[in-house]
């Protein structure tokens, strides 16, 4: 059975793209996978091919069976992607990253991970695109206390996520991009602190399904 997949890419740091060589749908000639980014299509193709060249991976990107397409989205402009209305917007992250506002059937989900608060213009942009969202997925890698030693790393805090959710009128705030050093117990403590200030806060959990 064939599938057509639309992949929205935020940026190209390895923790975000190293799963692509192991993505099973890319190996079937019956499938079509379309990569969407705000970068030039040829640049994206070169990036994805580069991580699968010798000696990093035994199968080259060119040998993948699925039909691969690359599409450039215009930042802060809305476009139909599959069944979704998609609007990318810039985030504050080393080498750049994109957030996405996703709309369908009267519901809105906003994804804003790999963002560091502190740039007034970009912080304002997030609030504009998160306005009225049913779900906001926000970068909460650090606690406010941890952040003081992590300035410039490209990530934000649960407290800033709460501030964005309140100011943008968001219904549910999903805290995401967990720090690898944080245990489940630590994250539960973070969630309790966030929920004390914003009842609609929740922690992103592997395998979880959310209803807008």
PDB file of C-alpha atoms in Angstrom:
ATOM      1  CA  UNK A   1       0.000   0.000   0.000  1.00  0.00           C
ATOM      2  CA  UNK A   2       1.401   3.375  -1.009  1.00  0.00           C
ATOM      3  CA  UNK A   3       1.492   6.461   1.206  1.00  0.00           C
ATOM      4  CA  UNK A   4       2.041  10.148   0.550  1.00  0.00           C
ATOM      5  CA  UNK A   5       3.758  11.991   3.382  1.00  0.00           C
ATOM      6  CA  UNK A   6       4.283  15.691   3.975  1.00  0.00           C
ATOM      7  CA  UNK A   7       7.291  16.372   6.251  1.00  0.00           C
ATOM      8  CA  UNK A   8       7.652  19.822   7.820  1.00  0.00           C
ATOM      9  CA  UNK A   9      11.239  20.466   8.871  1.00  0.00           C
ATOM     10  CA  UNK A  10      12.181  23.008  11.536  1.00  0.00           C
ATOM     11  CA  UNK A  11      15.982  22.970  10.987  1.00  0.00           C
ATOM     12  CA  UNK A  12      18.855  20.587  10.304  1.00  0.00           C
ATOM     13  CA  UNK A  13      20.767  19.976  13.513  1.00  0.00           C
ATOM     14  CA  UNK A  14      21.568  16.287  13.836  1.00  0.00           C
ATOM     15  CA  UNK A  15      19.186  15.624  16.714  1.00  0.00           C
ATOM     16  CA  UNK A  16      16.402  16.480  14.281  1.00  0.00           C
ATOM     17  CA  UNK A  17      17.469  14.688  11.090  1.00  0.00           C
ATOM     18  CA  UNK A  18      19.429  11.584  12.091  1.00  0.00           C
ATOM     19  CA  UNK A  19      16.279   9.476  12.108  1.00  0.00           C
ATOM     20  CA  UNK A  20      15.681  10.117   8.401  1.00  0.00           C
ATOM     21  CA  UNK A  21      18.034   7.349   7.121  1.00  0.00           C
ATOM     22  CA  UNK A  22      16.032   4.875   9.247  1.00  0.00           C
ATOM     23  CA  UNK A  23      12.582   6.129   8.197  1.00  0.00           C
ATOM     24  CA  UNK A  24      10.966   3.016   6.670  1.00  0.00           C
ATOM     25  CA  UNK A  25       8.549   4.775   4.239  1.00  0.00           C
ATOM     26  CA  UNK A  26      11.545   6.207   2.368  1.00  0.00           C
ATOM     27  CA  UNK A  27      12.550   2.723   1.236  1.00  0.00           C
ATOM     28  CA  UNK A  28       9.340   1.819  -0.649  1.00  0.00           C
ATOM     29  CA  UNK A  29       9.093   2.824  -4.333  1.00  0.00           C
ATOM     30  CA  UNK A  30       5.320   3.062  -3.900  1.00  0.00           C
ATOM     31  CA  UNK A  31       5.601   6.036  -1.551  1.00  0.00           C
ATOM     32  CA  UNK A  32       6.028   9.758  -2.027  1.00  0.00           C
ATOM     33  CA  UNK A  33       7.685  11.873   0.664  1.00  0.00           C
ATOM     34  CA  UNK A  34       7.670  15.643   0.314  1.00  0.00           C
ATOM     35  CA  UNK A  35       9.990  17.715   2.510  1.00  0.00           C
ATOM     36  CA  UNK A  36       8.847  21.256   3.305  1.00  0.00           C
ATOM     37  CA  UNK A  37      11.213  23.938   4.679  1.00  0.00           C
ATOM     38  CA  UNK A  38      11.873  27.649   4.377  1.00  0.00           C
ATOM     39  CA  UNK A  39      15.258  26.926   2.765  1.00  0.00           C
ATOM     40  CA  UNK A  40      15.993  26.471  -0.926  1.00  0.00           C
ATOM     41  CA  UNK A  41      15.030  23.011  -2.173  1.00  0.00           C
ATOM     42  CA  UNK A  42      18.483  22.183  -3.547  1.00  0.00           C
ATOM     43  CA  UNK A  43      20.141  23.160  -0.273  1.00  0.00           C
ATOM     44  CA  UNK A  44      17.837  20.808   1.655  1.00  0.00           C
ATOM     45  CA  UNK A  45      18.502  17.976  -0.770  1.00  0.00           C
ATOM     46  CA  UNK A  46      22.260  18.453  -0.310  1.00  0.00           C
ATOM     47  CA  UNK A  47      21.946  18.476   3.481  1.00  0.00           C
ATOM     48  CA  UNK A  48      19.960  15.240   3.597  1.00  0.00           C
ATOM     49  CA  UNK A  49      22.207  13.568   1.027  1.00  0.00           C
ATOM     50  CA  UNK A  50      25.289  14.673   2.955  1.00  0.00           C
ATOM     51  CA  UNK A  51      24.421  12.839   6.157  1.00  0.00           C
ATOM     52  CA  UNK A  52      24.037   9.585   4.194  1.00  0.00           C
ATOM     53  CA  UNK A  53      27.339   9.702   2.314  1.00  0.00           C
ATOM     54  CA  UNK A  54      30.304   7.387   2.959  1.00  0.00           C
ATOM     55  CA  UNK A  55      31.406   6.695   5.695  1.00  0.00           C
ATOM     56  CA  UNK A  56      28.379   7.859   7.709  1.00  0.00           C
ATOM     57  CA  UNK A  57      25.749   5.477   6.291  1.00  0.00           C
ATOM     58  CA  UNK A  58      25.815   2.383   4.055  1.00  0.00           C
ATOM     59  CA  UNK A  59      22.853   3.456   1.867  1.00  0.00           C
ATOM     60  CA  UNK A  60      23.048   6.701  -0.074  1.00  0.00           C
ATOM     61  CA  UNK A  61      20.113   9.093  -0.169  1.00  0.00           C
ATOM     62  CA  UNK A  62      19.878   8.649  -3.941  1.00  0.00           C
ATOM     63  CA  UNK A  63      19.175   4.918  -3.544  1.00  0.00           C
ATOM     64  CA  UNK A  64      16.085   5.353  -1.379  1.00  0.00           C
ATOM     65  CA  UNK A  65      13.091   3.905  -3.184  1.00  0.00           C
ATOM     66  CA  UNK A  66      10.427   6.490  -2.417  1.00  0.00           C
ATOM     67  CA  UNK A  67       9.835   9.463  -4.652  1.00  0.00           C
ATOM     68  CA  UNK A  68      11.372  12.421  -2.830  1.00  0.00           C
ATOM     69  CA  UNK A  69      10.306  16.005  -3.405  1.00  0.00           C
ATOM     70  CA  UNK A  70      11.495  19.276  -1.866  1.00  0.00           C
ATOM     71  CA  UNK A  71       9.328  22.334  -1.457  1.00  0.00           C
ATOM     72  CA  UNK A  72      10.251  25.786  -0.184  1.00  0.00           C
ATOM     73  CA  UNK A  73       7.733  27.564   2.038  1.00  0.00           C
ATOM     74  CA  UNK A  74       7.747  31.350   2.327  1.00  0.00           C
ATOM     75  CA  UNK A  75       8.261  32.463   5.916  1.00  0.00           C
ATOM     76  CA  UNK A  76       5.146  33.987   7.505  1.00  0.00           C
ATOM     77  CA  UNK A  77       3.014  33.152   4.467  1.00  0.00           C
ATOM     78  CA  UNK A  78       0.214  30.597   4.613  1.00  0.00           C
ATOM     79  CA  UNK A  79       0.093  27.681   2.179  1.00  0.00           C
ATOM     80  CA  UNK A  80      -1.932  24.499   1.775  1.00  0.00           C
ATOM     81  CA  UNK A  81       0.107  21.368   2.587  1.00  0.00           C
ATOM     82  CA  UNK A  82      -1.933  18.202   2.309  1.00  0.00           C
ATOM     83  CA  UNK A  83      -5.042  18.779   4.420  1.00  0.00           C
ATOM     84  CA  UNK A  84      -3.415  21.504   6.520  1.00  0.00           C
ATOM     85  CA  UNK A  85      -3.064  25.227   6.129  1.00  0.00           C
ATOM     86  CA  UNK A  86       0.572  25.776   7.112  1.00  0.00           C
ATOM     87  CA  UNK A  87       2.321  29.009   8.058  1.00  0.00           C
ATOM     88  CA  UNK A  88       6.027  28.924   8.997  1.00  0.00           C
ATOM     89  CA  UNK A  89       7.589  31.624  11.150  1.00  0.00           C
ATOM     90  CA  UNK A  90      11.174  32.261  12.341  1.00  0.00           C
ATOM     91  CA  UNK A  91      12.525  31.151  15.713  1.00  0.00           C
ATOM     92  CA  UNK A  92      15.573  32.302  17.669  1.00  0.00           C
ATOM     93  CA  UNK A  93      17.987  29.366  17.395  1.00  0.00           C
ATOM     94  CA  UNK A  94      21.648  28.979  16.344  1.00  0.00           C
ATOM     95  CA  UNK A  95      21.773  28.783  12.505  1.00  0.00           C
ATOM     96  CA  UNK A  96      18.030  29.465  12.399  1.00  0.00           C
ATOM     97  CA  UNK A  97      14.862  27.403  12.785  1.00  0.00           C
ATOM     98  CA  UNK A  98      11.186  27.588  11.867  1.00  0.00           C
ATOM     99  CA  UNK A  99       8.025  27.235  13.891  1.00  0.00           C
ATOM    100  CA  UNK A 100       4.710  26.300  12.304  1.00  0.00           C
ATOM    101  CA  UNK A 101       1.084  27.310  12.688  1.00  0.00           C
ATOM    102  CA  UNK A 102      -1.089  24.418  11.490  1.00  0.00           C
ATOM    103  CA  UNK A 103      -4.808  24.914  10.788  1.00  0.00           C
ATOM    104  CA  UNK A 104      -7.530  22.445   9.796  1.00  0.00           C
ATOM    105  CA  UNK A 105     -11.251  22.051  10.487  1.00  0.00           C
ATOM    106  CA  UNK A 106     -11.326  25.170  12.633  1.00  0.00           C
ATOM    107  CA  UNK A 107      -8.534  23.931  14.946  1.00  0.00           C
ATOM    108  CA  UNK A 108      -5.046  25.404  15.377  1.00  0.00           C
ATOM    109  CA  UNK A 109      -1.824  23.766  16.563  1.00  0.00           C
ATOM    110  CA  UNK A 110       1.371  25.814  16.834  1.00  0.00           C
ATOM    111  CA  UNK A 111       4.802  24.184  17.043  1.00  0.00           C
ATOM    112  CA  UNK A 112       7.543  26.441  18.439  1.00  0.00           C
ATOM    113  CA  UNK A 113      10.454  24.295  19.545  1.00  0.00           C
ATOM    114  CA  UNK A 114      14.154  25.107  19.307  1.00  0.00           C
ATOM    115  CA  UNK A 115      13.532  28.703  20.277  1.00  0.00           C
ATOM    116  CA  UNK A 116      15.290  30.889  22.806  1.00  0.00           C
ATOM    117  CA  UNK A 117      13.277  33.762  24.211  1.00  0.00           C
ATOM    118  CA  UNK A 118      14.883  37.171  24.520  1.00  0.00           C
ATOM    119  CA  UNK A 119      14.740  38.522  20.969  1.00  0.00           C
ATOM    120  CA  UNK A 120      11.869  41.051  21.178  1.00  0.00           C
ATOM    121  CA  UNK A 121      10.870  40.801  17.527  1.00  0.00           C
ATOM    122  CA  UNK A 122      10.870  36.989  17.396  1.00  0.00           C
ATOM    123  CA  UNK A 123       9.139  36.690  20.780  1.00  0.00           C
ATOM    124  CA  UNK A 124       6.460  39.007  19.421  1.00  0.00           C
ATOM    125  CA  UNK A 125       6.209  36.873  16.262  1.00  0.00           C
ATOM    126  CA  UNK A 126       5.584  33.704  18.284  1.00  0.00           C
ATOM    127  CA  UNK A 127       2.794  35.381  20.197  1.00  0.00           C
ATOM    128  CA  UNK A 128       1.205  36.579  16.957  1.00  0.00           C
ATOM    129  CA  UNK A 129       1.220  33.130  15.363  1.00  0.00           C
ATOM    130  CA  UNK A 130       0.175  31.385  18.588  1.00  0.00           C
ATOM    131  CA  UNK A 131      -2.814  33.690  19.043  1.00  0.00           C
ATOM    132  CA  UNK A 132      -5.923  31.673  19.922  1.00  0.00           C
ATOM    133  CA  UNK A 133      -4.248  28.313  19.293  1.00  0.00           C
ATOM    134  CA  UNK A 134      -5.915  25.184  20.617  1.00  0.00           C
ATOM    135  CA  UNK A 135      -2.486  23.666  21.277  1.00  0.00           C
ATOM    136  CA  UNK A 136       0.918  25.351  21.587  1.00  0.00           C
ATOM    137  CA  UNK A 137       3.946  23.050  21.635  1.00  0.00           C
ATOM    138  CA  UNK A 138       6.728  25.137  23.157  1.00  0.00           C
ATOM    139  CA  UNK A 139      10.443  24.695  23.842  1.00  0.00           C
ATOM    140  CA  UNK A 140      10.834  24.204  27.604  1.00  0.00           C
ATOM    141  CA  UNK A 141      14.226  22.529  27.779  1.00  0.00           C
ATOM    142  CA  UNK A 142      15.371  24.471  30.835  1.00  0.00           C
ATOM    143  CA  UNK A 143      13.982  25.644  34.125  1.00  0.00           C
ATOM    144  CA  UNK A 144      14.351  29.392  34.725  1.00  0.00           C
ATOM    145  CA  UNK A 145      17.190  28.629  37.133  1.00  0.00           C
ATOM    146  CA  UNK A 146      19.030  26.412  34.610  1.00  0.00           C
ATOM    147  CA  UNK A 147      18.598  28.968  31.859  1.00  0.00           C
ATOM    148  CA  UNK A 148      20.868  31.490  33.572  1.00  0.00           C
ATOM    149  CA  UNK A 149      23.859  29.248  32.746  1.00  0.00           C
ATOM    150  CA  UNK A 150      22.522  28.269  29.306  1.00  0.00           C
ATOM    151  CA  UNK A 151      21.962  31.629  27.634  1.00  0.00           C
ATOM    152  CA  UNK A 152      22.741  31.462  23.930  1.00  0.00           C
ATOM    153  CA  UNK A 153      22.099  27.711  23.658  1.00  0.00           C
ATOM    154  CA  UNK A 154      18.910  28.272  21.658  1.00  0.00           C
ATOM    155  CA  UNK A 155      16.283  26.970  24.104  1.00  0.00           C
ATOM    156  CA  UNK A 156      13.677  28.402  26.429  1.00  0.00           C
ATOM    157  CA  UNK A 157      11.926  27.656  29.738  1.00  0.00           C
ATOM    158  CA  UNK A 158       8.589  26.411  30.983  1.00  0.00           C
ATOM    159  CA  UNK A 159       7.981  29.824  32.577  1.00  0.00           C
ATOM    160  CA  UNK A 160       8.357  31.578  29.235  1.00  0.00           C
ATOM    161  CA  UNK A 161       6.022  28.994  27.688  1.00  0.00           C
ATOM    162  CA  UNK A 162       3.415  29.861  30.310  1.00  0.00           C
ATOM    163  CA  UNK A 163       3.850  33.562  29.540  1.00  0.00           C
ATOM    164  CA  UNK A 164       3.382  32.979  25.799  1.00  0.00           C
ATOM    165  CA  UNK A 165       0.325  30.784  26.366  1.00  0.00           C
ATOM    166  CA  UNK A 166      -1.325  33.361  28.607  1.00  0.00           C
ATOM    167  CA  UNK A 167      -0.587  36.348  26.401  1.00  0.00           C
ATOM    168  CA  UNK A 168      -1.615  34.550  23.187  1.00  0.00           C
ATOM    169  CA  UNK A 169      -4.832  33.091  24.612  1.00  0.00           C
ATOM    170  CA  UNK A 170      -3.738  29.474  24.068  1.00  0.00           C
ATOM    171  CA  UNK A 171      -5.986  26.668  25.334  1.00  0.00           C
ATOM    172  CA  UNK A 172      -3.383  23.926  25.888  1.00  0.00           C
ATOM    173  CA  UNK A 173       0.355  24.404  26.418  1.00  0.00           C
ATOM    174  CA  UNK A 174       2.539  21.365  25.681  1.00  0.00           C
ATOM    175  CA  UNK A 175       6.024  21.657  27.196  1.00  0.00           C
ATOM    176  CA  UNK A 176       8.528  19.915  24.938  1.00  0.00           C
ATOM    177  CA  UNK A 177      12.158  19.500  23.826  1.00  0.00           C
ATOM    178  CA  UNK A 178      13.117  17.942  27.167  1.00  0.00           C
ATOM    179  CA  UNK A 179      16.709  18.146  28.352  1.00  0.00           C
ATOM    180  CA  UNK A 180      18.301  14.655  28.235  1.00  0.00           C
ATOM    181  CA  UNK A 181      19.506  15.076  31.824  1.00  0.00           C
ATOM    182  CA  UNK A 182      15.977  15.532  33.171  1.00  0.00           C
ATOM    183  CA  UNK A 183      14.374  12.442  34.690  1.00  0.00           C
ATOM    184  CA  UNK A 184      10.661  11.656  34.546  1.00  0.00           C
ATOM    185  CA  UNK A 185      10.376  12.676  38.201  1.00  0.00           C
ATOM    186  CA  UNK A 186      12.089  16.007  37.451  1.00  0.00           C
ATOM    187  CA  UNK A 187       9.689  16.654  34.570  1.00  0.00           C
ATOM    188  CA  UNK A 188       6.692  15.867  36.763  1.00  0.00           C
ATOM    189  CA  UNK A 189       7.909  18.534  39.198  1.00  0.00           C
ATOM    190  CA  UNK A 190       8.284  20.985  36.313  1.00  0.00           C
ATOM    191  CA  UNK A 191       4.760  20.195  35.157  1.00  0.00           C
ATOM    192  CA  UNK A 192       3.319  20.814  38.615  1.00  0.00           C
ATOM    193  CA  UNK A 193       5.045  24.199  38.716  1.00  0.00           C
ATOM    194  CA  UNK A 194       3.722  25.092  35.261  1.00  0.00           C
ATOM    195  CA  UNK A 195       0.166  23.957  36.029  1.00  0.00           C
ATOM    196  CA  UNK A 196       0.156  26.085  39.158  1.00  0.00           C
ATOM    197  CA  UNK A 197       0.456  29.092  36.848  1.00  0.00           C
ATOM    198  CA  UNK A 198      -1.384  27.808  33.760  1.00  0.00           C
ATOM    199  CA  UNK A 199      -4.000  25.074  34.214  1.00  0.00           C
ATOM    200  CA  UNK A 200      -3.830  24.060  30.563  1.00  0.00           C
ATOM    201  CA  UNK A 201      -0.158  23.067  30.729  1.00  0.00           C
ATOM    202  CA  UNK A 202       0.927  19.500  30.057  1.00  0.00           C
ATOM    203  CA  UNK A 203       4.179  17.664  29.397  1.00  0.00           C
ATOM    204  CA  UNK A 204       4.942  16.195  25.951  1.00  0.00           C
ATOM    205  CA  UNK A 205       5.030  12.410  26.375  1.00  0.00           C
ATOM    206  CA  UNK A 206       6.222   9.753  23.939  1.00  0.00           C
ATOM    207  CA  UNK A 207       3.320   8.028  22.181  1.00  0.00           C
ATOM    208  CA  UNK A 208       0.713  10.492  23.438  1.00  0.00           C
ATOM    209  CA  UNK A 209      -2.156  11.661  21.220  1.00  0.00           C
ATOM    210  CA  UNK A 210      -3.666  15.097  21.794  1.00  0.00           C
ATOM    211  CA  UNK A 211      -7.127  16.329  20.854  1.00  0.00           C
ATOM    212  CA  UNK A 212      -7.319  20.038  20.003  1.00  0.00           C
TER     213      UNK A 212
END
